[in-house]
Amino acid sequence: MKTLHFTNYWHGTSGGIARFYSALLDAANRHEQEMRLVVPSSETSVEKVGKFGKIYHVAAPRAPLNSRYRVLYPTQFLRAGSPLHRILAEERPDLVEICDKYSLNYLGSVLRLGLLEGLDFKPVVIGQSCERMDDNFGTYVTSGWLGRAFSSFYMHWLYFPFFDHHIANSSYTAEELIPASKAHAVRRGVWVRCGHLAWTWNASLPLCGTNKPGRCYFSSAGAVRILCFCYT
């Protein structure tokens, strides 16, 4: 299986998310699974990571609210021949994971609906949450009731339904996804990543009723399924 991962949370000194993807690339090479990562950069280049990993650095403008970051916008995937469109067409991944709530989430929607010109395949599309939108909106815009109401509306209509399944890095982050799932006709899963290692796609891992390190547990919250893998 080939996986293709997109994130805007990347810069020269970025911390947790960069370490997460580095760990995921290490795991991909150990298990001989093809993995591709697409990140914004000051210039376009391709970096090989072992035999099975590759990072596409795509030229992108600086983020408006935090100049340390750069942003990949929909203009870079909507048109045939645009940078992200070319990567998708070349790699033809079985699974696409997107870690972004503000511009790349729309890539999830058009992939699920098969709306990208020239792409004759439909991968499984995963949304990964590494932070809560209401926290970010409160930090950069407003933390009042208007900010909370906007975040709730946005997560419900412009984020949650754009993906087949969801991954969250903590129960706290996942709590924002549960109300966002309400009233959606299609069931989707929320996979919660715990501990300091990346999640695994190994479906043979045992399910059990505890969240002890080294095990995983299954629970449900309304229309949302939460599967938490815990590692030491």
mmCIF file of N, CA, C and O in Angstrom, residues 63-148:
data_model
loop_
_atom_site.group_PDB
_atom_site.id
_atom_site.type_symbol
_atom_site.label_atom_id
_atom_site.label_comp_id
_atom_site.label_asym_id
_atom_site.label_seq_id
_atom_site.Cartn_x
_atom_site.Cartn_y
_atom_site.Cartn_z
ATOM 1 N N ALA A 63 2.638 31.994 5.440
ATOM 2 C CA ALA A 63 1.316 32.060 6.066
ATOM 3 C C ALA A 63 1.039 33.474 6.551
ATOM 4 O O ALA A 63 1.939 34.145 7.065
ATOM 5 N N PRO A 64 -0.192 33.959 6.417
ATOM 6 C CA PRO A 64 -0.492 35.343 6.782
ATOM 7 C C PRO A 64 -0.416 35.636 8.280
ATOM 8 O O PRO A 64 -0.072 36.749 8.676
ATOM 9 N N LEU A 65 -0.708 34.655 9.140
ATOM 10 C CA LEU A 65 -0.750 34.915 10.583
ATOM 11 C C LEU A 65 0.486 34.432 11.328
ATOM 12 O O LEU A 65 0.668 34.765 12.507
ATOM 13 N N ASN A 66 1.334 33.645 10.675
ATOM 14 C CA ASN A 66 2.565 33.152 11.298
ATOM 15 C C ASN A 66 3.590 32.943 10.198
ATOM 16 O O ASN A 66 3.554 31.932 9.488
ATOM 17 N N SER A 67 4.499 33.884 10.048
ATOM 18 C CA SER A 67 5.405 33.888 8.899
ATOM 19 C C SER A 67 6.455 32.778 8.948
ATOM 20 O O SER A 67 7.184 32.580 7.979
ATOM 21 N N ARG A 68 6.539 32.032 10.061
ATOM 22 C CA ARG A 68 7.457 30.894 10.096
ATOM 23 C C ARG A 68 6.975 29.779 9.165
ATOM 24 O O ARG A 68 7.781 28.975 8.695
ATOM 25 N N TYR A 69 5.674 29.727 8.943
ATOM 26 C CA TYR A 69 5.078 28.674 8.126
ATOM 27 C C TYR A 69 4.776 29.173 6.718
ATOM 28 O O TYR A 69 4.646 30.370 6.479
ATOM 29 N N ARG A 70 4.642 28.222 5.809
ATOM 30 C CA ARG A 70 4.179 28.494 4.463
ATOM 31 C C ARG A 70 2.896 27.696 4.223
ATOM 32 O O ARG A 70 2.615 26.733 4.939
ATOM 33 N N VAL A 71 2.126 28.092 3.224
ATOM 34 C CA VAL A 71 0.805 27.501 3.023
ATOM 35 C C VAL A 71 0.639 27.007 1.594
ATOM 36 O O VAL A 71 0.872 27.752 0.634
ATOM 37 N N LEU A 72 0.218 25.745 1.468
ATOM 38 C CA LEU A 72 -0.216 25.193 0.187
ATOM 39 C C LEU A 72 -1.696 25.491 0.035
ATOM 40 O O LEU A 72 -2.515 25.064 0.860
ATOM 41 N N TYR A 73 -2.063 26.228 -1.013
ATOM 42 C CA TYR A 73 -3.442 26.672 -1.213
ATOM 43 C C TYR A 73 -4.154 25.807 -2.257
ATOM 44 O O TYR A 73 -3.505 25.088 -3.031
ATOM 45 N N PRO A 74 -5.491 25.880 -2.316
ATOM 46 C CA PRO A 74 -6.243 25.112 -3.324
ATOM 47 C C PRO A 74 -5.802 25.374 -4.763
ATOM 48 O O PRO A 74 -5.949 24.495 -5.619
ATOM 49 N N THR A 75 -5.278 26.553 -5.062
ATOM 50 C CA THR A 75 -4.799 26.827 -6.420
ATOM 51 C C THR A 75 -3.683 25.879 -6.830
ATOM 52 O O THR A 75 -3.399 25.737 -8.027
ATOM 53 N N GLN A 76 -3.067 25.220 -5.861
ATOM 54 C CA GLN A 76 -1.963 24.313 -6.167
ATOM 55 C C GLN A 76 -2.406 22.864 -6.358
ATOM 56 O O GLN A 76 -1.574 21.989 -6.540
ATOM 57 N N PHE A 77 -3.737 22.613 -6.307
ATOM 58 C CA PHE A 77 -4.205 21.262 -6.617
ATOM 59 C C PHE A 77 -5.469 21.221 -7.474
ATOM 60 O O PHE A 77 -5.783 20.176 -8.049
ATOM 61 N N LEU A 78 -6.191 22.328 -7.610
ATOM 62 C CA LEU A 78 -7.463 22.285 -8.332
ATOM 63 C C LEU A 78 -7.296 22.146 -9.839
ATOM 64 O O LEU A 78 -8.129 21.536 -10.516
ATOM 65 N N ARG A 79 -6.242 22.707 -10.372
ATOM 66 C CA ARG A 79 -6.064 22.710 -11.828
ATOM 67 C C ARG A 79 -5.170 21.563 -12.257
ATOM 68 O O ARG A 79 -4.155 21.269 -11.616
ATOM 69 N N ALA A 80 -5.513 20.880 -13.344
ATOM 70 C CA ALA A 80 -4.661 19.828 -13.897
ATOM 71 C C ALA A 80 -3.293 20.411 -14.232
ATOM 72 O O ALA A 80 -3.191 21.465 -14.857
ATOM 73 N N GLY A 81 -2.249 19.755 -13.807
ATOM 74 C CA GLY A 81 -0.898 20.236 -14.045
ATOM 75 C C GLY A 81 -0.345 21.092 -12.931
ATOM 76 O O GLY A 81 0.840 21.446 -12.949
ATOM 77 N N SER A 82 -1.168 21.456 -11.945
ATOM 78 C CA SER A 82 -0.672 22.213 -10.801
ATOM 79 C C SER A 82 0.183 21.295 -9.929
ATOM 80 O O SER A 82 0.118 20.065 -10.042
ATOM 81 N N PRO A 83 1.030 21.844 -9.050
ATOM 82 C CA PRO A 83 2.030 21.028 -8.351
ATOM 83 C C PRO A 83 1.472 19.817 -7.606
ATOM 84 O O PRO A 83 1.969 18.692 -7.774
ATOM 85 N N LEU A 84 0.449 19.998 -6.779
ATOM 86 C CA LEU A 84 -0.074 18.876 -6.008
ATOM 87 C C LEU A 84 -0.851 17.909 -6.893
ATOM 88 O O LEU A 84 -0.855 16.696 -6.655
ATOM 89 N N HIS A 85 -1.512 18.439 -7.907
ATOM 90 C CA HIS A 85 -2.217 17.586 -8.867
ATOM 91 C C HIS A 85 -1.238 16.663 -9.575
ATOM 92 O O HIS A 85 -1.514 15.461 -9.758
ATOM 93 N N ARG A 86 -0.076 17.196 -9.977
ATOM 94 C CA ARG A 86 0.943 16.372 -10.646
ATOM 95 C C ARG A 86 1.439 15.265 -9.727
ATOM 96 O O ARG A 86 1.652 14.122 -10.161
ATOM 97 N N ILE A 87 1.639 15.588 -8.448
ATOM 98 C CA ILE A 87 2.118 14.581 -7.495
ATOM 99 C C ILE A 87 1.090 13.469 -7.338
ATOM 100 O O ILE A 87 1.419 12.275 -7.347
ATOM 101 N N LEU A 88 -0.183 13.844 -7.196
ATOM 102 C CA LEU A 88 -1.241 12.847 -7.077
ATOM 103 C C LEU A 88 -1.301 11.946 -8.315
ATOM 104 O O LEU A 88 -1.419 10.723 -8.208
ATOM 105 N N ALA A 89 -1.213 12.557 -9.489
ATOM 106 C CA ALA A 89 -1.299 11.788 -10.731
ATOM 107 C C ALA A 89 -0.114 10.836 -10.877
ATOM 108 O O ALA A 89 -0.267 9.706 -11.368
ATOM 109 N N GLU A 90 1.056 11.273 -10.451
ATOM 110 C CA GLU A 90 2.250 10.437 -10.574
ATOM 111 C C GLU A 90 2.270 9.314 -9.550
ATOM 112 O O GLU A 90 2.617 8.173 -9.865
ATOM 113 N N GLU A 91 1.900 9.611 -8.302
ATOM 114 C CA GLU A 91 2.027 8.637 -7.226
ATOM 115 C C GLU A 91 0.852 7.668 -7.143
ATOM 116 O O GLU A 91 1.008 6.535 -6.710
ATOM 117 N N ARG A 92 -0.357 8.111 -7.490
ATOM 118 C CA ARG A 92 -1.549 7.271 -7.435
ATOM 119 C C ARG A 92 -1.631 6.505 -6.098
ATOM 120 O O ARG A 92 -1.625 5.268 -6.079
ATOM 121 N N PRO A 93 -1.751 7.217 -4.999
ATOM 122 C CA PRO A 93 -1.726 6.555 -3.688
ATOM 123 C C PRO A 93 -3.006 5.776 -3.401
ATOM 124 O O PRO A 93 -4.081 6.080 -3.935
ATOM 125 N N ASP A 94 -2.883 4.770 -2.532
ATOM 126 C CA ASP A 94 -4.053 4.038 -2.052
ATOM 127 C C ASP A 94 -4.756 4.811 -0.939
ATOM 128 O O ASP A 94 -5.964 4.675 -0.757
ATOM 129 N N LEU A 95 -3.988 5.593 -0.193
ATOM 130 C CA LEU A 95 -4.524 6.353 0.935
ATOM 131 C C LEU A 95 -3.884 7.727 0.962
ATOM 132 O O LEU A 95 -2.667 7.854 0.789
ATOM 133 N N VAL A 96 -4.709 8.762 1.179
ATOM 134 C CA VAL A 96 -4.226 10.134 1.325
ATOM 135 C C VAL A 96 -4.579 10.619 2.717
ATOM 136 O O VAL A 96 -5.729 10.510 3.153
ATOM 137 N N GLU A 97 -3.602 11.131 3.424
ATOM 138 C CA GLU A 97 -3.813 11.701 4.764
ATOM 139 C C GLU A 97 -3.490 13.185 4.720
ATOM 140 O O GLU A 97 -2.451 13.585 4.164
ATOM 141 N N ILE A 98 -4.375 14.007 5.264
ATOM 142 C CA ILE A 98 -4.228 15.462 5.220
ATOM 143 C C ILE A 98 -4.228 16.017 6.630
ATOM 144 O O ILE A 98 -5.164 15.783 7.397
ATOM 145 N N CYS A 99 -3.183 16.729 6.969
ATOM 146 C CA CYS A 99 -3.062 17.353 8.287
ATOM 147 C C CYS A 99 -3.123 18.870 8.102
ATOM 148 O O CYS A 99 -2.101 19.543 8.014
ATOM 149 N N ASP A 100 -4.329 19.387 7.992
ATOM 150 C CA ASP A 100 -4.540 20.825 7.823
ATOM 151 C C ASP A 100 -6.037 21.097 7.836
ATOM 152 O O ASP A 100 -6.807 20.340 7.243
ATOM 153 N N LYS A 101 -6.449 22.157 8.486
ATOM 154 C CA LYS A 101 -7.869 22.470 8.580
ATOM 155 C C LYS A 101 -8.279 23.688 7.749
ATOM 156 O O LYS A 101 -9.467 23.996 7.696
ATOM 157 N N TYR A 102 -7.336 24.381 7.121
ATOM 158 C CA TYR A 102 -7.648 25.704 6.608
ATOM 159 C C TYR A 102 -7.517 25.862 5.102
ATOM 160 O O TYR A 102 -8.078 26.795 4.537
ATOM 161 N N SER A 103 -6.807 24.992 4.422
ATOM 162 C CA SER A 103 -6.737 25.072 2.960
ATOM 163 C C SER A 103 -6.675 23.695 2.317
ATOM 164 O O SER A 103 -7.358 23.443 1.324
ATOM 165 N N LEU A 104 -5.894 22.773 2.875
ATOM 166 C CA LEU A 104 -5.774 21.447 2.282
ATOM 167 C C LEU A 104 -6.967 20.553 2.594
ATOM 168 O O LEU A 104 -7.135 19.508 1.954
ATOM 169 N N ASN A 105 -7.801 20.945 3.570
ATOM 170 C CA ASN A 105 -9.012 20.160 3.828
ATOM 171 C C ASN A 105 -9.896 20.085 2.578
ATOM 172 O O ASN A 105 -10.590 19.082 2.352
ATOM 173 N N TYR A 106 -9.864 21.119 1.738
ATOM 174 C CA TYR A 106 -10.670 21.112 0.516
ATOM 175 C C TYR A 106 -10.156 20.083 -0.498
ATOM 176 O O TYR A 106 -10.925 19.595 -1.330
ATOM 177 N N LEU A 107 -8.876 19.742 -0.396
ATOM 178 C CA LEU A 107 -8.351 18.653 -1.221
ATOM 179 C C LEU A 107 -9.038 17.347 -0.851
ATOM 180 O O LEU A 107 -9.349 16.525 -1.731
ATOM 181 N N GLY A 108 -9.292 17.144 0.447
ATOM 182 C CA GLY A 108 -9.993 15.940 0.868
ATOM 183 C C GLY A 108 -11.359 15.832 0.218
ATOM 184 O O GLY A 108 -11.767 14.753 -0.249
ATOM 185 N N SER A 109 -12.076 16.930 0.145
ATOM 186 C CA SER A 109 -13.425 16.921 -0.422
ATOM 187 C C SER A 109 -13.413 16.576 -1.908
ATOM 188 O O SER A 109 -14.175 15.710 -2.369
ATOM 189 N N VAL A 110 -12.557 17.217 -2.688
ATOM 190 C CA VAL A 110 -12.563 16.967 -4.135
ATOM 191 C C VAL A 110 -12.031 15.576 -4.460
ATOM 192 O O VAL A 110 -12.431 14.970 -5.463
ATOM 193 N N LEU A 111 -11.137 15.036 -3.613
ATOM 194 C CA LEU A 111 -10.677 13.664 -3.826
ATOM 195 C C LEU A 111 -11.807 12.670 -3.566
ATOM 196 O O LEU A 111 -12.015 11.728 -4.335
ATOM 197 N N ARG A 112 -12.551 12.868 -2.475
ATOM 198 C CA ARG A 112 -13.641 11.959 -2.144
ATOM 199 C C ARG A 112 -14.711 11.968 -3.226
ATOM 200 O O ARG A 112 -15.326 10.946 -3.510
ATOM 201 N N LEU A 113 -14.962 13.148 -3.805
ATOM 202 C CA LEU A 113 -16.014 13.272 -4.805
ATOM 203 C C LEU A 113 -15.524 13.007 -6.223
ATOM 204 O O LEU A 113 -16.317 13.032 -7.174
ATOM 205 N N GLY A 114 -14.225 12.772 -6.401
ATOM 206 C CA GLY A 114 -13.675 12.497 -7.723
ATOM 207 C C GLY A 114 -13.751 13.673 -8.674
ATOM 208 O O GLY A 114 -14.004 13.504 -9.869
ATOM 209 N N LEU A 115 -13.504 14.892 -8.147
ATOM 210 C CA LEU A 115 -13.686 16.103 -8.948
ATOM 211 C C LEU A 115 -12.399 16.656 -9.554
ATOM 212 O O LEU A 115 -12.447 17.671 -10.246
ATOM 213 N N LEU A 116 -11.273 16.015 -9.304
ATOM 214 C CA LEU A 116 -10.022 16.519 -9.872
ATOM 215 C C LEU A 116 -9.837 15.965 -11.282
ATOM 216 O O LEU A 116 -9.786 14.744 -11.485
ATOM 217 N N GLU A 117 -9.730 16.849 -12.231
ATOM 218 C CA GLU A 117 -9.621 16.486 -13.637
ATOM 219 C C GLU A 117 -8.414 15.586 -13.887
ATOM 220 O O GLU A 117 -7.307 15.857 -13.432
ATOM 221 N N GLY A 118 -8.646 14.502 -14.612
ATOM 222 C CA GLY A 118 -7.554 13.630 -15.012
ATOM 223 C C GLY A 118 -7.163 12.575 -14.007
ATOM 224 O O GLY A 118 -6.315 11.728 -14.305
ATOM 225 N N LEU A 119 -7.743 12.575 -12.815
ATOM 226 C CA LEU A 119 -7.435 11.548 -11.817
ATOM 227 C C LEU A 119 -8.535 10.494 -11.862
ATOM 228 O O LEU A 119 -9.686 10.765 -11.537
ATOM 229 N N ASP A 120 -8.172 9.275 -12.270
ATOM 230 C CA ASP A 120 -9.159 8.216 -12.454
ATOM 231 C C ASP A 120 -9.152 7.219 -11.300
ATOM 232 O O ASP A 120 -9.519 6.056 -11.462
ATOM 233 N N PHE A 121 -8.728 7.660 -10.110
ATOM 234 C CA PHE A 121 -8.714 6.786 -8.944
ATOM 235 C C PHE A 121 -9.248 7.577 -7.749
ATOM 236 O O PHE A 121 -9.219 8.803 -7.732
ATOM 237 N N LYS A 122 -9.766 6.860 -6.754
ATOM 238 C CA LYS A 122 -10.302 7.500 -5.555
ATOM 239 C C LYS A 122 -9.694 6.833 -4.324
ATOM 240 O O LYS A 122 -10.150 5.773 -3.900
ATOM 241 N N PRO A 123 -8.671 7.431 -3.743
ATOM 242 C CA PRO A 123 -8.047 6.840 -2.561
ATOM 243 C C PRO A 123 -8.916 7.026 -1.317
ATOM 244 O O PRO A 123 -9.820 7.864 -1.292
ATOM 245 N N VAL A 124 -8.647 6.251 -0.291
ATOM 246 C CA VAL A 124 -9.213 6.527 1.022
ATOM 247 C C VAL A 124 -8.628 7.849 1.507
ATOM 248 O O VAL A 124 -7.419 8.092 1.365
ATOM 249 N N VAL A 125 -9.453 8.721 2.068
ATOM 250 C CA VAL A 125 -8.995 10.058 2.479
ATOM 251 C C VAL A 125 -9.153 10.204 3.994
ATOM 252 O O VAL A 125 -10.250 10.051 4.532
ATOM 253 N N ILE A 126 -8.035 10.505 4.653
ATOM 254 C CA ILE A 126 -7.977 10.605 6.110
ATOM 255 C C ILE A 126 -7.675 12.042 6.512
ATOM 256 O O ILE A 126 -6.781 12.678 5.951
ATOM 257 N N GLY A 127 -8.403 12.566 7.492
ATOM 258 C CA GLY A 127 -8.086 13.864 8.071
ATOM 259 C C GLY A 127 -7.425 13.676 9.416
ATOM 260 O O GLY A 127 -7.965 12.983 10.286
ATOM 261 N N GLN A 128 -6.250 14.257 9.584
ATOM 262 C CA GLN A 128 -5.566 14.149 10.875
ATOM 263 C C GLN A 128 -5.634 15.484 11.624
ATOM 264 O O GLN A 128 -5.284 16.533 11.063
ATOM 265 N N SER A 129 -6.054 15.443 12.862
ATOM 266 C CA SER A 129 -6.122 16.640 13.703
ATOM 267 C C SER A 129 -5.016 16.592 14.752
ATOM 268 O O SER A 129 -4.963 15.672 15.566
ATOM 269 N N CYS A 130 -4.160 17.596 14.721
ATOM 270 C CA CYS A 130 -3.088 17.705 15.717
ATOM 271 C C CYS A 130 -3.317 18.877 16.663
ATOM 272 O O CYS A 130 -2.507 19.123 17.552
ATOM 273 N N GLU A 131 -4.396 19.620 16.443
ATOM 274 C CA GLU A 131 -4.768 20.721 17.333
ATOM 275 C C GLU A 131 -6.244 21.011 17.113
ATOM 276 O O GLU A 131 -6.853 20.529 16.166
ATOM 277 N N ARG A 132 -6.822 21.767 18.013
ATOM 278 C CA ARG A 132 -8.232 22.120 17.890
ATOM 279 C C ARG A 132 -8.374 23.459 17.185
ATOM 280 O O ARG A 132 -7.619 24.396 17.442
ATOM 281 N N MET A 133 -9.364 23.550 16.323
ATOM 282 C CA MET A 133 -9.586 24.798 15.610
ATOM 283 C C MET A 133 -9.999 25.912 16.563
ATOM 284 O O MET A 133 -9.573 27.061 16.399
ATOM 285 N N ASP A 134 -10.842 25.595 17.566
ATOM 286 C CA ASP A 134 -11.280 26.663 18.467
ATOM 287 C C ASP A 134 -10.112 27.251 19.250
ATOM 288 O O ASP A 134 -10.088 28.451 19.534
ATOM 289 N N ASP A 135 -9.095 26.440 19.565
ATOM 290 C CA ASP A 135 -7.905 26.959 20.235
ATOM 291 C C ASP A 135 -7.121 27.892 19.310
ATOM 292 O O ASP A 135 -6.693 28.982 19.714
ATOM 293 N N ASN A 136 -6.902 27.456 18.064
ATOM 294 C CA ASN A 136 -6.162 28.284 17.112
ATOM 295 C C ASN A 136 -6.901 29.577 16.793
ATOM 296 O O ASN A 136 -6.301 30.661 16.724
ATOM 297 N N PHE A 137 -8.206 29.479 16.578
ATOM 298 C CA PHE A 137 -8.999 30.666 16.268
ATOM 299 C C PHE A 137 -8.979 31.635 17.455
ATOM 300 O O PHE A 137 -8.904 32.853 17.275
ATOM 301 N N GLY A 138 -9.022 31.083 18.660
ATOM 302 C CA GLY A 138 -8.962 31.922 19.841
ATOM 303 C C GLY A 138 -7.629 32.622 19.997
ATOM 304 O O GLY A 138 -7.555 33.755 20.483
ATOM 305 N N THR A 139 -6.547 31.974 19.558
ATOM 306 C CA THR A 139 -5.211 32.566 19.661
ATOM 307 C C THR A 139 -5.006 33.677 18.636
ATOM 308 O O THR A 139 -4.480 34.743 18.956
ATOM 309 N N TYR A 140 -5.428 33.462 17.401
ATOM 310 C CA TYR A 140 -5.104 34.384 16.319
ATOM 311 C C TYR A 140 -6.219 35.372 15.974
ATOM 312 O O TYR A 140 -5.944 36.410 15.372
ATOM 313 N N VAL A 141 -7.467 35.057 16.348
ATOM 314 C CA VAL A 141 -8.579 35.932 15.958
ATOM 315 C C VAL A 141 -9.360 36.392 17.180
ATOM 316 O O VAL A 141 -9.212 37.525 17.638
ATOM 317 N N THR A 142 -10.199 35.528 17.727
ATOM 318 C CA THR A 142 -10.963 35.883 18.928
ATOM 319 C C THR A 142 -11.340 34.618 19.678
ATOM 320 O O THR A 142 -11.662 33.598 19.077
ATOM 321 N N SER A 143 -11.306 34.705 21.001
ATOM 322 C CA SER A 143 -11.662 33.564 21.835
ATOM 323 C C SER A 143 -13.068 33.701 22.414
ATOM 324 O O SER A 143 -13.481 32.895 23.238
ATOM 325 N N GLY A 144 -13.807 34.720 21.988
ATOM 326 C CA GLY A 144 -15.157 34.944 22.492
ATOM 327 C C GLY A 144 -16.167 33.988 21.888
ATOM 328 O O GLY A 144 -15.833 33.056 21.145
ATOM 329 N N TRP A 145 -17.441 34.233 22.170
ATOM 330 C CA TRP A 145 -18.505 33.335 21.706
ATOM 331 C C TRP A 145 -18.574 33.282 20.189
ATOM 332 O O TRP A 145 -18.899 32.244 19.608
ATOM 333 N N LEU A 146 -18.261 34.403 19.528
ATOM 334 C CA LEU A 146 -18.299 34.419 18.072
ATOM 335 C C LEU A 146 -17.245 33.473 17.495
ATOM 336 O O LEU A 146 -17.512 32.744 16.534
ATOM 337 N N GLY A 147 -16.057 33.478 18.098
ATOM 338 C CA GLY A 147 -15.005 32.578 17.647
ATOM 339 C C GLY A 147 -15.371 31.121 17.857
ATOM 340 O O GLY A 147 -15.136 30.271 16.990
ATOM 341 N N ARG A 148 -15.971 30.826 19.000
ATOM 342 C CA ARG A 148 -16.377 29.442 19.275
ATOM 343 C C ARG A 148 -17.487 29.002 18.328
ATOM 344 O O ARG A 148 -17.493 27.873 17.835
#
